[in-house]
mmCIF file of C-alpha atoms in Angstrom:
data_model
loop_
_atom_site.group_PDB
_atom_site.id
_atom_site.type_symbol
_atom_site.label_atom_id
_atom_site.label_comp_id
_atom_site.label_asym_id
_atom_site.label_seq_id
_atom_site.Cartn_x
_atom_site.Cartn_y
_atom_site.Cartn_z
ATOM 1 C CA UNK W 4 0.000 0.000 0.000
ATOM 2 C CA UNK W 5 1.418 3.271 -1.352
ATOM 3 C CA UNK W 6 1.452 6.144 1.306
ATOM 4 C CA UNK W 7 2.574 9.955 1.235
ATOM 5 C CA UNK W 8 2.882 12.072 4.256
ATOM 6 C CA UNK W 9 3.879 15.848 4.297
ATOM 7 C CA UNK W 10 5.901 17.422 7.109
ATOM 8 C CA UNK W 11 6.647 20.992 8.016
ATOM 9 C CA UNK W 12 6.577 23.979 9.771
ATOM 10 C CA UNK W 13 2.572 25.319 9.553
ATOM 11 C CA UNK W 14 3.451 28.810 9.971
ATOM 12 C CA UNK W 15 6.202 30.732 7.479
ATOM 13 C CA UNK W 16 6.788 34.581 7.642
ATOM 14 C CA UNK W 17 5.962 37.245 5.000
ATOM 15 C CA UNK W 18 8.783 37.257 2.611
ATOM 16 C CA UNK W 19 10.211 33.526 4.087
ATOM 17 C CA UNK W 20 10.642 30.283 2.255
ATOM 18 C CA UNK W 21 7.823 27.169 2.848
ATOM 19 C CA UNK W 22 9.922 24.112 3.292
ATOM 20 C CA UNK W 23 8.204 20.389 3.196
ATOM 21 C CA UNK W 24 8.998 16.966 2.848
ATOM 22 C CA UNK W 25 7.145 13.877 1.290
ATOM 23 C CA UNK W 26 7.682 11.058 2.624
ATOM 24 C CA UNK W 27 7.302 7.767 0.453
ATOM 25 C CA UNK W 28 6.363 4.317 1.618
ATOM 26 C CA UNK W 29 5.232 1.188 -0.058
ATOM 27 C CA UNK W 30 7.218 2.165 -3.544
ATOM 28 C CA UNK W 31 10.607 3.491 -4.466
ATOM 29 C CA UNK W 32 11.348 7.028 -5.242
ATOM 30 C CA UNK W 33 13.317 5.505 -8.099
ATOM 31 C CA UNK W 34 10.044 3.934 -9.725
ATOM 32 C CA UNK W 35 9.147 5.507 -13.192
ATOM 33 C CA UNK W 36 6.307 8.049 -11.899
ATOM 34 C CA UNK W 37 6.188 11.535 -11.439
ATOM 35 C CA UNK W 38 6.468 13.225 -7.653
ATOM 36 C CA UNK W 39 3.893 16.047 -7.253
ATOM 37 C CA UNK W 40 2.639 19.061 -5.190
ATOM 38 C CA UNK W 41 -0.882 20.200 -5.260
ATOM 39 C CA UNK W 42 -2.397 23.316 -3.264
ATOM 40 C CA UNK W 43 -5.768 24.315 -2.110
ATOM 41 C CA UNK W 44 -6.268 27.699 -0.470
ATOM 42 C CA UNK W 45 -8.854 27.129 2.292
ATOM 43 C CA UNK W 46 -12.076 27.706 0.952
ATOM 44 C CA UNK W 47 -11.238 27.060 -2.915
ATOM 45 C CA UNK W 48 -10.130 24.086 -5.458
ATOM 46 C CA UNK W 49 -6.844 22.702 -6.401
ATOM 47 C CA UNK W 50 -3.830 24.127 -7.545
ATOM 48 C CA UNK W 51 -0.822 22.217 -9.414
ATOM 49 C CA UNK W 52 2.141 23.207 -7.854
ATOM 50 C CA UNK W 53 4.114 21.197 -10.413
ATOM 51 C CA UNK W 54 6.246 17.500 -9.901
ATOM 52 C CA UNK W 55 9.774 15.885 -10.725
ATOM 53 C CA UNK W 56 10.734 12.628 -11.867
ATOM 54 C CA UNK W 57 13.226 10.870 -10.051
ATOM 55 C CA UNK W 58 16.135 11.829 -12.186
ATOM 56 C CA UNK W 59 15.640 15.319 -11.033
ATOM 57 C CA UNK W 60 13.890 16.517 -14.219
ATOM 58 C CA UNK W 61 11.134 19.145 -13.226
ATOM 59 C CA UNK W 62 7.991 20.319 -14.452
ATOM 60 C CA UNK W 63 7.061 23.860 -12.409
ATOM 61 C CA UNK W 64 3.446 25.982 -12.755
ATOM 62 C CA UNK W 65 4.293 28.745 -14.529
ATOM 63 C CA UNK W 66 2.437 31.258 -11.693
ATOM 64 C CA UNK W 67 5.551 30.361 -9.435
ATOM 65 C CA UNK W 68 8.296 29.451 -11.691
ATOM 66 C CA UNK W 69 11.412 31.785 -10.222
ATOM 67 C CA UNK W 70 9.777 30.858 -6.739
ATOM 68 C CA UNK W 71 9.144 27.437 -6.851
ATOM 69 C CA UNK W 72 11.884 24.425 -6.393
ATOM 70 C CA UNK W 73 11.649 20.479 -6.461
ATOM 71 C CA UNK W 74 14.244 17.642 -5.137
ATOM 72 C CA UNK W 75 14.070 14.178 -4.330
ATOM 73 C CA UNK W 76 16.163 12.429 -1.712
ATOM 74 C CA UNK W 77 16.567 8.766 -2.780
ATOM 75 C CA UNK W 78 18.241 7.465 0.151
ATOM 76 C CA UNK W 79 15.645 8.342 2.652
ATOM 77 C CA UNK W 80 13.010 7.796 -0.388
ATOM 78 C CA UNK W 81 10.768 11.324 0.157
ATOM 79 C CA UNK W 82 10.493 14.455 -1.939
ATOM 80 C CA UNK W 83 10.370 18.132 -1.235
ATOM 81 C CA UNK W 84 8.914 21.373 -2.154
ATOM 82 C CA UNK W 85 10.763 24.725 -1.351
ATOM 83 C CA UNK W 86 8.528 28.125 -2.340
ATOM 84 C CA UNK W 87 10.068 31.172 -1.651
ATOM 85 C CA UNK W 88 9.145 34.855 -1.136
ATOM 86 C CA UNK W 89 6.044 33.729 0.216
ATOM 87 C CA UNK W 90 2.832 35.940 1.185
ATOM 88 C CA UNK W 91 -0.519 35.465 2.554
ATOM 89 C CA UNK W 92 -1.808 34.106 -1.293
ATOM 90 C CA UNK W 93 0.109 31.204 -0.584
ATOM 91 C CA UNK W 94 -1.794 29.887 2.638
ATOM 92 C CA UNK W 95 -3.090 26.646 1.503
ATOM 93 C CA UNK W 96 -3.246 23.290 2.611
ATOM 94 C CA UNK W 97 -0.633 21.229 0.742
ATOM 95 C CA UNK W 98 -0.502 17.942 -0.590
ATOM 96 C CA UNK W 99 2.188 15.806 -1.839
ATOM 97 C CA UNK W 100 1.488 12.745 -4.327
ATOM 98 C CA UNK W 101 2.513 9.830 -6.628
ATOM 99 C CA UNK W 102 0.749 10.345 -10.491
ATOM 100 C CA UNK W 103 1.270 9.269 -13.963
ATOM 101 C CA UNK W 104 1.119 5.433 -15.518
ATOM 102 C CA UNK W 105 2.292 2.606 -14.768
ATOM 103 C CA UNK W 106 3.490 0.374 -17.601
ATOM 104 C CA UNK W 107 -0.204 -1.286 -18.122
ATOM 105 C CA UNK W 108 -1.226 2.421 -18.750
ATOM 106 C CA UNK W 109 -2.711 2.540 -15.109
ATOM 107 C CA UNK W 110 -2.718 5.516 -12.751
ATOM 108 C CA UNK W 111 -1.141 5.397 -9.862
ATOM 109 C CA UNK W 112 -2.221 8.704 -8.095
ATOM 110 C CA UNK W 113 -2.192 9.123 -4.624
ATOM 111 C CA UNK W 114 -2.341 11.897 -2.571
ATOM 112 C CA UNK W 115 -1.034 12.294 1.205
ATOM 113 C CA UNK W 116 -3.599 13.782 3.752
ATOM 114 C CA UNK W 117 -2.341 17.123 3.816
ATOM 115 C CA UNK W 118 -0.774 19.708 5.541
ATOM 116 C CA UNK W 119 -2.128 23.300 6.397
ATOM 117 C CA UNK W 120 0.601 26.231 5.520
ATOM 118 C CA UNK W 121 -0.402 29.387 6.914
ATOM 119 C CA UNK W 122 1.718 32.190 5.843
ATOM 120 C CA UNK W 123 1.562 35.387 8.951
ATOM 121 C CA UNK W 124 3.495 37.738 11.021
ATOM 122 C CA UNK L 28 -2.159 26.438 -20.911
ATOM 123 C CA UNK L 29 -5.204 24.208 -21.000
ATOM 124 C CA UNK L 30 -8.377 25.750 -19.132
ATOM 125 C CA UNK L 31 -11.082 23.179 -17.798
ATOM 126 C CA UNK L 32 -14.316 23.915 -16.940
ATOM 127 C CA UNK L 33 -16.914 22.216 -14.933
ATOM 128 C CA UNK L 34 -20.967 22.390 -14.735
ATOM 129 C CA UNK L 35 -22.676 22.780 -12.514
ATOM 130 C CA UNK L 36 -20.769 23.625 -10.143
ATOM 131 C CA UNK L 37 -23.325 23.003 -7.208
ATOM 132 C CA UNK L 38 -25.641 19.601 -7.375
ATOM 133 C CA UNK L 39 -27.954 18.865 -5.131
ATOM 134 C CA UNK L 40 -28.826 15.134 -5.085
ATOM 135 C CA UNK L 41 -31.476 12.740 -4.043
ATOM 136 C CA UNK L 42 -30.075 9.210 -2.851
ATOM 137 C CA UNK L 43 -30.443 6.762 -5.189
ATOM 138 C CA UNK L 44 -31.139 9.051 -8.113
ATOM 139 C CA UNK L 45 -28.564 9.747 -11.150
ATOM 140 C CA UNK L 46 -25.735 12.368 -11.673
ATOM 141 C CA UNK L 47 -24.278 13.842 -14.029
ATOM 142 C CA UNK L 48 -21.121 16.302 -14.065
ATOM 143 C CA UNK L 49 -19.912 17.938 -17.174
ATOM 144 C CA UNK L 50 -15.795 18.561 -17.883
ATOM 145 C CA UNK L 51 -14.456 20.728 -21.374
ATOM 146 C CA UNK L 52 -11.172 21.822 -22.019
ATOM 147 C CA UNK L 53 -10.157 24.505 -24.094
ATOM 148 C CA UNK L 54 -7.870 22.177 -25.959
ATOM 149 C CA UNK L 55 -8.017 18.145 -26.973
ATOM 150 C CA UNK L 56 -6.776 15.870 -24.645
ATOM 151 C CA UNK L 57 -6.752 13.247 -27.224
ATOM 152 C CA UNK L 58 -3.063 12.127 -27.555
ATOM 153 C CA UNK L 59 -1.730 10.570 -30.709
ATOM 154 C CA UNK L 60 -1.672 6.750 -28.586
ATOM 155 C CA UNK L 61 -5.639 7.051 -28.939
ATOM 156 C CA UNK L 62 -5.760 7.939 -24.715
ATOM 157 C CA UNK L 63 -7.705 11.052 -23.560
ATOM 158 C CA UNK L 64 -5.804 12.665 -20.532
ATOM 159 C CA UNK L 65 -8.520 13.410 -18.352
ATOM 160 C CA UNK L 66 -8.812 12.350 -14.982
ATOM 161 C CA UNK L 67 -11.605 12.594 -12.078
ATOM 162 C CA UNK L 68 -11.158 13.312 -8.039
ATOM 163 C CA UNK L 69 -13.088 13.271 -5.748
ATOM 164 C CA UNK L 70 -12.518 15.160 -2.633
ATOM 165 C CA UNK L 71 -14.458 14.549 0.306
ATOM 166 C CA UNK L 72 -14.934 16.925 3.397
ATOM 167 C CA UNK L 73 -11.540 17.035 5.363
ATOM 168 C CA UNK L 74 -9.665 14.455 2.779
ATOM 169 C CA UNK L 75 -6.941 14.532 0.024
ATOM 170 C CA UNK L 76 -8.847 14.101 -3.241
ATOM 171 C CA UNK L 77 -9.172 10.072 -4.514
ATOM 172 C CA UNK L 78 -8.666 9.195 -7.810
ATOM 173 C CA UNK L 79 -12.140 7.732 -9.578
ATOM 174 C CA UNK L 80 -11.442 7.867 -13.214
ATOM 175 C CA UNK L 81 -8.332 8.123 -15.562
ATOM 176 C CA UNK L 82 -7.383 8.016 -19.249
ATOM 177 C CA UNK L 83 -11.230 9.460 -19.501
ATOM 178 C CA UNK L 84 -13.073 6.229 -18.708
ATOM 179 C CA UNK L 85 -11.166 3.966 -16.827
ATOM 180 C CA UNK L 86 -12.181 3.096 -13.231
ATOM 181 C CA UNK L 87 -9.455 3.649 -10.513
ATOM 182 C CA UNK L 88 -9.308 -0.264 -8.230
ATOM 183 C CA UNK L 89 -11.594 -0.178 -5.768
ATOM 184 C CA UNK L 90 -14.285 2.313 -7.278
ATOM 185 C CA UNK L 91 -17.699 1.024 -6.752
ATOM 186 C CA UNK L 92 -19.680 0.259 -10.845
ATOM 187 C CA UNK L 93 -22.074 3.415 -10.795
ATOM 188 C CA UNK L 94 -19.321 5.805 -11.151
ATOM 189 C CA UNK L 95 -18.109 5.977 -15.420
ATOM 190 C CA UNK L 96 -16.394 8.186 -16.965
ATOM 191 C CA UNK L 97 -17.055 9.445 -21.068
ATOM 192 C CA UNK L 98 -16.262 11.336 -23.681
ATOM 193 C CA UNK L 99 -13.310 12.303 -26.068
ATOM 194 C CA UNK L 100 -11.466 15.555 -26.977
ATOM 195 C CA UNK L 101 -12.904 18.461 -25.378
ATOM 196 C CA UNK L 102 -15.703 17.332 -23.733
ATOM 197 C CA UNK L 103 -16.292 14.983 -20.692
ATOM 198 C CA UNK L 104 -18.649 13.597 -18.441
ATOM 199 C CA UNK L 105 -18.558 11.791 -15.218
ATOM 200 C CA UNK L 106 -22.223 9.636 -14.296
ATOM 201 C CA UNK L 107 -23.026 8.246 -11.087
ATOM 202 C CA UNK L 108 -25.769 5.890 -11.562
ATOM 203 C CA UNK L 109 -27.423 5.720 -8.641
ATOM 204 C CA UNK L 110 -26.073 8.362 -5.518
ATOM 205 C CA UNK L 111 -24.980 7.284 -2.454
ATOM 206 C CA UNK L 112 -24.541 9.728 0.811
ATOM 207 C CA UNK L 113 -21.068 8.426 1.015
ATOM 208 C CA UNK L 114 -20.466 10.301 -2.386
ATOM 209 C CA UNK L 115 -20.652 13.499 -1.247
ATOM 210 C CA UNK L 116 -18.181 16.241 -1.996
ATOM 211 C CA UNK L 117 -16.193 17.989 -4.481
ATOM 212 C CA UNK L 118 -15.950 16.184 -8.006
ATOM 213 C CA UNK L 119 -13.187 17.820 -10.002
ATOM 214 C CA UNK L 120 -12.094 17.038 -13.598
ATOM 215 C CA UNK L 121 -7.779 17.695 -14.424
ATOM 216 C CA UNK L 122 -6.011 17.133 -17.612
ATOM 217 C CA UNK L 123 -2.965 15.657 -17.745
ATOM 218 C CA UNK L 124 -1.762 15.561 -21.298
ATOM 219 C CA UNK L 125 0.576 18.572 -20.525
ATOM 220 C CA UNK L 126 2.240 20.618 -17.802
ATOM 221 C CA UNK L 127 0.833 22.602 -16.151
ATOM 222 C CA UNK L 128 -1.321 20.455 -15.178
ATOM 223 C CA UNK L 129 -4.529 22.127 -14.593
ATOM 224 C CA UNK L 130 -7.807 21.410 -12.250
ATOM 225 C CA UNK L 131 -11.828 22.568 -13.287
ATOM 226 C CA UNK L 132 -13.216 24.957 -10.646
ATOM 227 C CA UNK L 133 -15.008 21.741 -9.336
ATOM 228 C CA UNK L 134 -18.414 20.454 -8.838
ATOM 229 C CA UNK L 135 -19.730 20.409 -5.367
ATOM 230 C CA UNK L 136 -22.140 17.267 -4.690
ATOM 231 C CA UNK L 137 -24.667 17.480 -1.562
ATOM 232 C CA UNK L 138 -27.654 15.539 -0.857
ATOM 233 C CA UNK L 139 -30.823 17.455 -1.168
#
């Protein structure tokens, strides 16, 4: 059973970088799927963040390219966002998650639970 | 980039009775391999969204029958053939043929 979890901090500063972590269980970081980052402002729908492969090859949304940055760790098999410059726009609750195909041209998108990012003084 | 759309975007349901949510992009999502790249969530109150349908009609494992997905190009539909409370909450339609990657506004489900 494939399962994501995000971790940390809740609460960034005006003008400070949001730091979290995926991690991965049930499937390697190294299998051929792509590693992504949703958003969802409280009150409103989704928002792709963008996702990365685990080569390192990136795909970013285009509303935070320059802010935005991706990495995998395959030794402690998780992935993690970085946004930077942050303000109170980008208070959502984030989620990380497996998508794509597998090699029967079956999705395998999952999504973790979650984590609330509030961005305040 | 690709806009989706959804309607309605509120539907009130009776248990038991049909559904029907609509999904167009602005572009095909027909590839050249013959798959459309549309996919459905749902999210329910309080939970990550769950996959339901991929490739436009396929059924994620687990799904329960009255959920199926149609439709080709541009234009989409999700049915539930019979609604359940348990299905309850927001339905949205994403593309996936190319980045970004984008989400319809949603369709929020509630039981009348």
């Amino acid at each position: 059973q494939v399962q994501l979890q995000e971790s940390g901090p809740g609460l960034v500063k005006p003008s400070g970088t949001l730091s979290l972590t995926c991690d991965v269980s049930g499937v390697s970081i190294s299998y051929n799927n792509w590693w992504s980052w949703v958003r969802q402002p409280p009150g409103k729908g989704l928002e792709w963040i963008g996702e990365i492969f685990h080569s390192g090859t990136t795909n970013y949304s285009p509303s935070l390219q320059g802010r935005v940055t991706m990495s995998v760790d395959k030794s402690k098999n998780q992935f993690s966002l970085k946004l930077s410059s942050v303000t109170a726009a980008d208070t959502a609750v984030y989620y990380c998650g497996r998508t794509g195909y597998d090699n029967d041209d079956k999705s395998v998108a999952r999504w973790g639970q979650g984590t609330l990012v509030t961005v305040s003084s | 980039d690709i806009v989706m759309t959804q309607s309605p975007l509120s539907l009130p349901v009776t248990p038991g009775e049909p559904a029907s949510i609509s999904c167009r992009s602005s572009q095909s999502l027909l590839h050249s391999n013959g798959y459309n790249y549309l996919t459905w969530y749902l999210q329910k109150p309080g939970q990550p969204p769950q996959l339901l349908i991929y490739l436009g009609s396929n059924r994620a494992s687990g799904v329960p029958d009255r959920f199926s997905g149609s439709g080709s190009g541009t234009d989409f539909t999700l049915k539930v053939s019979g609604v359940e409370a348990e299905d309850v909450g927001v339905y949205y339609c994403m593309q996936d043929l190319q980045t970004p990657r984008t989400f319809g506004p949603g369709t929020k489900v509630d039981i009348k």
